[in-house]
Amino acid sequence: MMTAEQIVASHKANLETLFGLTAKAFEGVEKMVELNLSVAKAALDESANNTQAALSVKDAQELLAMQANLFQPLAEKTAAYSRHLYDIASGTNSEFTKAFEAQAAAAQKQFASLVDSAAQNAPAGSEQAVAMMKGAVTAANTAFESVQKAVKQATDLAESNLAAVAQTAAPKAGKKK
């Protein structure tokens, strides 16, 4: 069984993790707000410049050329914004993943210790039940590790697919000139 000191230490560690993750979440939100503010400011400046340029156009041909020249930078900026937003989300998510994995490992270790303690104090003749319990714990841990690996592989695949899409989108945006 856990002692009172172990329970207090466990709760303290959980609170520290919670506060740490909360700080990371706010840091991610701050980065997103900064990004959105800078994008909004840049868009406002560009809009003013484009309006001034449109007002100084002499004929329809010049207006069409000006409009055509606006599409490439817009597509590139949209792709850059998406990449930056993804980097912020990915960084914040990795912090949460690390914390979750650490907490899960600690919980598994604590549960295994509890099972071992119960096995040592089990009455005579219960060896088979103890062995079954240990086998079930081992199987559950193995299944959990398999799920973690599958989620990591899916995340890595999604990241590589997003990177590939971002790389192919920027050159295609340049061809629309």
PDB file of C-alpha atoms in Angstrom:
ATOM      1  CA  MET A   1       0.000   0.000   0.000  1.00  0.00           C
ATOM      2  CA  MET A   2       1.028   3.583  -0.530  1.00  0.00           C
ATOM      3  CA  THR A   3       2.055   5.653   2.435  1.00  0.00           C
ATOM      4  CA  ALA A   4       0.651   9.109   3.128  1.00  0.00           C
ATOM      5  CA  GLU A   5       3.963  10.646   2.019  1.00  0.00           C
ATOM      6  CA  GLN A   6       3.808   8.788  -1.296  1.00  0.00           C
ATOM      7  CA  ILE A   7       0.231   9.943  -1.899  1.00  0.00           C
ATOM      8  CA  VAL A   8       1.148  13.574  -1.109  1.00  0.00           C
ATOM      9  CA  ALA A   9       4.217  13.337  -3.376  1.00  0.00           C
ATOM     10  CA  SER A  10       2.097  11.856  -6.153  1.00  0.00           C
ATOM     11  CA  HIS A  11      -0.505  14.620  -5.879  1.00  0.00           C
ATOM     12  CA  LYS A  12       2.240  17.258  -5.811  1.00  0.00           C
ATOM     13  CA  ALA A  13       3.822  15.794  -8.953  1.00  0.00           C
ATOM     14  CA  ASN A  14       0.428  15.706 -10.679  1.00  0.00           C
ATOM     15  CA  LEU A  15      -0.221  19.356  -9.801  1.00  0.00           C
ATOM     16  CA  GLU A  16       3.224  20.378 -11.064  1.00  0.00           C
ATOM     17  CA  THR A  17       2.519  18.558 -14.327  1.00  0.00           C
ATOM     18  CA  LEU A  18      -0.893  20.211 -14.612  1.00  0.00           C
ATOM     19  CA  PHE A  19       0.530  23.692 -14.038  1.00  0.00           C
ATOM     20  CA  GLY A  20       3.374  23.011 -16.459  1.00  0.00           C
ATOM     21  CA  LEU A  21       0.977  21.874 -19.172  1.00  0.00           C
ATOM     22  CA  THR A  22      -1.299  24.846 -18.520  1.00  0.00           C
ATOM     23  CA  ALA A  23       1.675  27.168 -18.966  1.00  0.00           C
ATOM     24  CA  LYS A  24       2.587  25.402 -22.234  1.00  0.00           C
ATOM     25  CA  ALA A  25      -0.992  25.708 -23.475  1.00  0.00           C
ATOM     26  CA  PHE A  26      -1.017  29.443 -22.732  1.00  0.00           C
ATOM     27  CA  GLU A  27       2.369  29.788 -24.422  1.00  0.00           C
ATOM     28  CA  GLY A  28       0.922  28.158 -27.539  1.00  0.00           C
ATOM     29  CA  VAL A  29      -2.105  30.461 -27.454  1.00  0.00           C
ATOM     30  CA  GLU A  30       0.186  33.486 -27.054  1.00  0.00           C
ATOM     31  CA  LYS A  31       2.216  32.412 -30.093  1.00  0.00           C
ATOM     32  CA  MET A  32      -0.964  31.971 -32.133  1.00  0.00           C
ATOM     33  CA  VAL A  33      -2.253  35.404 -31.079  1.00  0.00           C
ATOM     34  CA  GLU A  34       1.103  36.992 -31.988  1.00  0.00           C
ATOM     35  CA  LEU A  35       1.058  35.232 -35.353  1.00  0.00           C
ATOM     36  CA  ASN A  36      -2.515  36.304 -36.082  1.00  0.00           C
ATOM     37  CA  LEU A  37      -1.817  39.907 -35.058  1.00  0.00           C
ATOM     38  CA  SER A  38       1.251  40.119 -37.279  1.00  0.00           C
ATOM     39  CA  VAL A  39      -0.667  38.543 -40.177  1.00  0.00           C
ATOM     40  CA  ALA A  40      -3.576  40.953 -39.685  1.00  0.00           C
ATOM     41  CA  LYS A  41      -1.231  43.955 -39.550  1.00  0.00           C
ATOM     42  CA  ALA A  42       0.608  42.815 -42.683  1.00  0.00           C
ATOM     43  CA  ALA A  43      -2.705  42.196 -44.477  1.00  0.00           C
ATOM     44  CA  LEU A  44      -3.932  45.668 -43.523  1.00  0.00           C
ATOM     45  CA  ASP A  45      -0.721  47.274 -44.795  1.00  0.00           C
ATOM     46  CA  GLU A  46      -0.861  45.275 -48.029  1.00  0.00           C
ATOM     47  CA  SER A  47      -4.517  46.128 -48.508  1.00  0.00           C
ATOM     48  CA  ALA A  48      -3.744  49.828 -48.178  1.00  0.00           C
ATOM     49  CA  ASN A  49      -0.859  49.537 -50.641  1.00  0.00           C
ATOM     50  CA  ASN A  50      -2.933  47.522 -53.102  1.00  0.00           C
ATOM     51  CA  THR A  51      -5.796  50.026 -52.858  1.00  0.00           C
ATOM     52  CA  GLN A  52      -3.398  52.871 -53.593  1.00  0.00           C
ATOM     53  CA  ALA A  53      -1.976  50.933 -56.531  1.00  0.00           C
ATOM     54  CA  ALA A  54      -5.464  50.156 -57.852  1.00  0.00           C
ATOM     55  CA  LEU A  55      -6.420  53.827 -57.656  1.00  0.00           C
ATOM     56  CA  SER A  56      -3.388  54.776 -59.729  1.00  0.00           C
ATOM     57  CA  VAL A  57      -4.154  52.300 -62.552  1.00  0.00           C
ATOM     58  CA  LYS A  58      -4.495  53.945 -65.936  1.00  0.00           C
ATOM     59  CA  ASP A  59      -6.286  51.205 -67.924  1.00  0.00           C
ATOM     60  CA  ALA A  60      -7.956  47.778 -67.630  1.00  0.00           C
ATOM     61  CA  GLN A  61      -4.876  45.932 -68.905  1.00  0.00           C
ATOM     62  CA  GLU A  62      -2.755  47.367 -66.084  1.00  0.00           C
ATOM     63  CA  LEU A  63      -5.465  46.435 -63.558  1.00  0.00           C
ATOM     64  CA  LEU A  64      -5.528  42.816 -64.790  1.00  0.00           C
ATOM     65  CA  ALA A  65      -1.726  42.609 -64.607  1.00  0.00           C
ATOM     66  CA  MET A  66      -1.780  43.992 -61.081  1.00  0.00           C
ATOM     67  CA  GLN A  67      -4.418  41.461 -59.986  1.00  0.00           C
ATOM     68  CA  ALA A  68      -2.460  38.595 -61.511  1.00  0.00           C
ATOM     69  CA  ASN A  69       0.639  39.660 -59.573  1.00  0.00           C
ATOM     70  CA  LEU A  70      -1.288  39.557 -56.277  1.00  0.00           C
ATOM     71  CA  PHE A  71      -2.113  35.840 -56.413  1.00  0.00           C
ATOM     72  CA  GLN A  72       1.374  34.357 -56.036  1.00  0.00           C
ATOM     73  CA  PRO A  73       2.365  36.286 -52.890  1.00  0.00           C
ATOM     74  CA  LEU A  74      -1.048  35.574 -51.402  1.00  0.00           C
ATOM     75  CA  ALA A  75      -0.686  31.824 -51.951  1.00  0.00           C
ATOM     76  CA  GLU A  76       2.864  31.827 -50.579  1.00  0.00           C
ATOM     77  CA  LYS A  77       1.815  33.799 -47.508  1.00  0.00           C
ATOM     78  CA  THR A  78      -1.114  31.480 -46.910  1.00  0.00           C
ATOM     79  CA  ALA A  79       1.191  28.445 -47.102  1.00  0.00           C
ATOM     80  CA  ALA A  80       3.712  30.106 -44.757  1.00  0.00           C
ATOM     81  CA  TYR A  81       0.947  30.997 -42.301  1.00  0.00           C
ATOM     82  CA  SER A  82      -0.323  27.413 -42.338  1.00  0.00           C
ATOM     83  CA  ARG A  83       3.179  26.037 -41.755  1.00  0.00           C
ATOM     84  CA  HIS A  84       3.778  28.452 -38.880  1.00  0.00           C
ATOM     85  CA  LEU A  85       0.430  27.621 -37.308  1.00  0.00           C
ATOM     86  CA  TYR A  86       1.171  23.908 -37.648  1.00  0.00           C
ATOM     87  CA  ASP A  87       4.607  24.375 -36.027  1.00  0.00           C
ATOM     88  CA  ILE A  88       3.020  26.093 -33.031  1.00  0.00           C
ATOM     89  CA  ALA A  89       0.365  23.391 -32.648  1.00  0.00           C
ATOM     90  CA  SER A  90       2.888  20.608 -33.162  1.00  0.00           C
ATOM     91  CA  GLY A  91       5.276  22.040 -30.562  1.00  0.00           C
ATOM     92  CA  THR A  92       2.518  22.411 -27.999  1.00  0.00           C
ATOM     93  CA  ASN A  93       1.210  18.924 -28.765  1.00  0.00           C
ATOM     94  CA  SER A  94       4.662  17.390 -28.325  1.00  0.00           C
ATOM     95  CA  GLU A  95       4.888  18.878 -24.820  1.00  0.00           C
ATOM     96  CA  PHE A  96       1.526  17.339 -23.923  1.00  0.00           C
ATOM     97  CA  THR A  97       2.586  14.004 -25.416  1.00  0.00           C
ATOM     98  CA  LYS A  98       5.829  13.951 -23.401  1.00  0.00           C
ATOM     99  CA  ALA A  99       3.953  14.729 -20.200  1.00  0.00           C
ATOM    100  CA  PHE A 100       1.326  12.079 -20.903  1.00  0.00           C
ATOM    101  CA  GLU A 101       3.964   9.443 -21.648  1.00  0.00           C
ATOM    102  CA  ALA A 102       5.843  10.279 -18.442  1.00  0.00           C
ATOM    103  CA  GLN A 103       2.647  10.126 -16.386  1.00  0.00           C
ATOM    104  CA  ALA A 104       1.600   6.857 -18.027  1.00  0.00           C
ATOM    105  CA  ALA A 105       5.010   5.295 -17.353  1.00  0.00           C
ATOM    106  CA  ALA A 106       4.873   6.395 -13.719  1.00  0.00           C
ATOM    107  CA  ALA A 107       1.337   5.019 -13.332  1.00  0.00           C
ATOM    108  CA  GLN A 108       2.358   1.693 -14.901  1.00  0.00           C
ATOM    109  CA  LYS A 109       5.350   1.450 -12.567  1.00  0.00           C
ATOM    110  CA  GLN A 110       3.215   2.305  -9.555  1.00  0.00           C
ATOM    111  CA  PHE A 111       0.564  -0.249 -10.509  1.00  0.00           C
ATOM    112  CA  ALA A 112       3.209  -2.943 -11.087  1.00  0.00           C
ATOM    113  CA  SER A 113       4.623  -2.163  -7.644  1.00  0.00           C
ATOM    114  CA  LEU A 114       1.141  -2.490  -6.152  1.00  0.00           C
ATOM    115  CA  VAL A 115       0.633  -5.861  -7.862  1.00  0.00           C
ATOM    116  CA  ASP A 116       4.029  -7.079  -6.634  1.00  0.00           C
ATOM    117  CA  SER A 117       3.186  -5.949  -3.106  1.00  0.00           C
ATOM    118  CA  ALA A 118      -0.168  -7.733  -3.260  1.00  0.00           C
ATOM    119  CA  ALA A 119       1.535 -10.855  -4.616  1.00  0.00           C
ATOM    120  CA  GLN A 120       3.993 -10.921  -1.726  1.00  0.00           C
ATOM    121  CA  ASN A 121       1.152 -10.648   0.780  1.00  0.00           C
ATOM    122  CA  ALA A 122      -1.098 -13.157  -0.982  1.00  0.00           C
ATOM    123  CA  PRO A 123      -2.193 -16.193   1.000  1.00  0.00           C
ATOM    124  CA  ALA A 124      -0.614 -19.552   0.323  1.00  0.00           C
ATOM    125  CA  GLY A 125      -2.146 -21.400  -2.615  1.00  0.00           C
ATOM    126  CA  SER A 126      -2.935 -18.286  -4.635  1.00  0.00           C
ATOM    127  CA  GLU A 127       0.169 -18.451  -6.812  1.00  0.00           C
ATOM    128  CA  GLN A 128      -1.847 -19.239  -9.936  1.00  0.00           C
ATOM    129  CA  ALA A 129      -4.157 -16.251  -9.415  1.00  0.00           C
ATOM    130  CA  VAL A 130      -1.144 -14.004  -8.790  1.00  0.00           C
ATOM    131  CA  ALA A 131       0.526 -15.289 -11.955  1.00  0.00           C
ATOM    132  CA  MET A 132      -2.658 -14.624 -13.935  1.00  0.00           C
ATOM    133  CA  MET A 133      -2.860 -11.097 -12.511  1.00  0.00           C
ATOM    134  CA  LYS A 134       0.773 -10.388 -13.405  1.00  0.00           C
ATOM    135  CA  GLY A 135       0.156 -11.785 -16.894  1.00  0.00           C
ATOM    136  CA  ALA A 136      -2.866  -9.520 -17.322  1.00  0.00           C
ATOM    137  CA  VAL A 137      -0.857  -6.474 -16.201  1.00  0.00           C
ATOM    138  CA  THR A 138       1.949  -7.372 -18.620  1.00  0.00           C
ATOM    139  CA  ALA A 139      -0.542  -7.835 -21.458  1.00  0.00           C
ATOM    140  CA  ALA A 140      -2.211  -4.494 -20.677  1.00  0.00           C
ATOM    141  CA  ASN A 141       1.157  -2.731 -20.624  1.00  0.00           C
ATOM    142  CA  THR A 142       2.117  -4.322 -23.943  1.00  0.00           C
ATOM    143  CA  ALA A 143      -1.193  -3.284 -25.500  1.00  0.00           C
ATOM    144  CA  PHE A 144      -0.782   0.259 -24.207  1.00  0.00           C
ATOM    145  CA  GLU A 145       2.741   0.474 -25.654  1.00  0.00           C
ATOM    146  CA  SER A 146       1.417  -0.812 -29.000  1.00  0.00           C
ATOM    147  CA  VAL A 147      -1.279   1.853 -29.048  1.00  0.00           C
ATOM    148  CA  GLN A 148       1.317   4.535 -28.209  1.00  0.00           C
ATOM    149  CA  LYS A 149       3.516   3.349 -31.093  1.00  0.00           C
ATOM    150  CA  ALA A 150       0.559   3.330 -33.507  1.00  0.00           C
ATOM    151  CA  VAL A 151      -0.441   6.860 -32.499  1.00  0.00           C
ATOM    152  CA  LYS A 152       3.167   8.047 -32.911  1.00  0.00           C
ATOM    153  CA  GLN A 153       3.362   6.453 -36.371  1.00  0.00           C
ATOM    154  CA  ALA A 154       0.061   8.042 -37.398  1.00  0.00           C
ATOM    155  CA  THR A 155       1.246  11.429 -36.128  1.00  0.00           C
ATOM    156  CA  ASP A 156       4.550  11.100 -37.978  1.00  0.00           C
ATOM    157  CA  LEU A 157       2.707  10.135 -41.159  1.00  0.00           C
ATOM    158  CA  ALA A 158       0.353  13.112 -40.839  1.00  0.00           C
ATOM    159  CA  GLU A 159       3.321  15.441 -40.304  1.00  0.00           C
ATOM    160  CA  SER A 160       5.159  14.116 -43.348  1.00  0.00           C
ATOM    161  CA  ASN A 161       1.999  14.367 -45.475  1.00  0.00           C
ATOM    162  CA  LEU A 162       1.469  17.967 -44.353  1.00  0.00           C
ATOM    163  CA  ALA A 163       5.093  18.809 -45.145  1.00  0.00           C
ATOM    164  CA  ALA A 164       4.728  17.254 -48.612  1.00  0.00           C
ATOM    165  CA  VAL A 165       1.526  19.195 -49.286  1.00  0.00           C
ATOM    166  CA  ALA A 166       3.144  22.442 -48.137  1.00  0.00           C
ATOM    167  CA  GLN A 167       6.168  21.845 -50.390  1.00  0.00           C
ATOM    168  CA  THR A 168       4.042  21.117 -53.454  1.00  0.00           C
ATOM    169  CA  ALA A 169       1.583  23.985 -52.791  1.00  0.00           C
ATOM    170  CA  ALA A 170       4.190  26.745 -52.861  1.00  0.00           C
ATOM    171  CA  PRO A 171       5.614  25.882 -56.331  1.00  0.00           C
ATOM    172  CA  LYS A 172       2.097  25.490 -57.788  1.00  0.00           C
ATOM    173  CA  ALA A 173       1.145  28.905 -56.398  1.00  0.00           C
ATOM    174  CA  GLY A 174       4.138  30.376 -58.218  1.00  0.00           C
ATOM    175  CA  LYS A 175       2.972  28.936 -61.571  1.00  0.00           C
ATOM    176  CA  LYS A 176      -0.362  30.827 -61.468  1.00  0.00           C
ATOM    177  CA  LYS A 177       1.338  34.074 -62.482  1.00  0.00           C
TER     178      LYS A 177
END
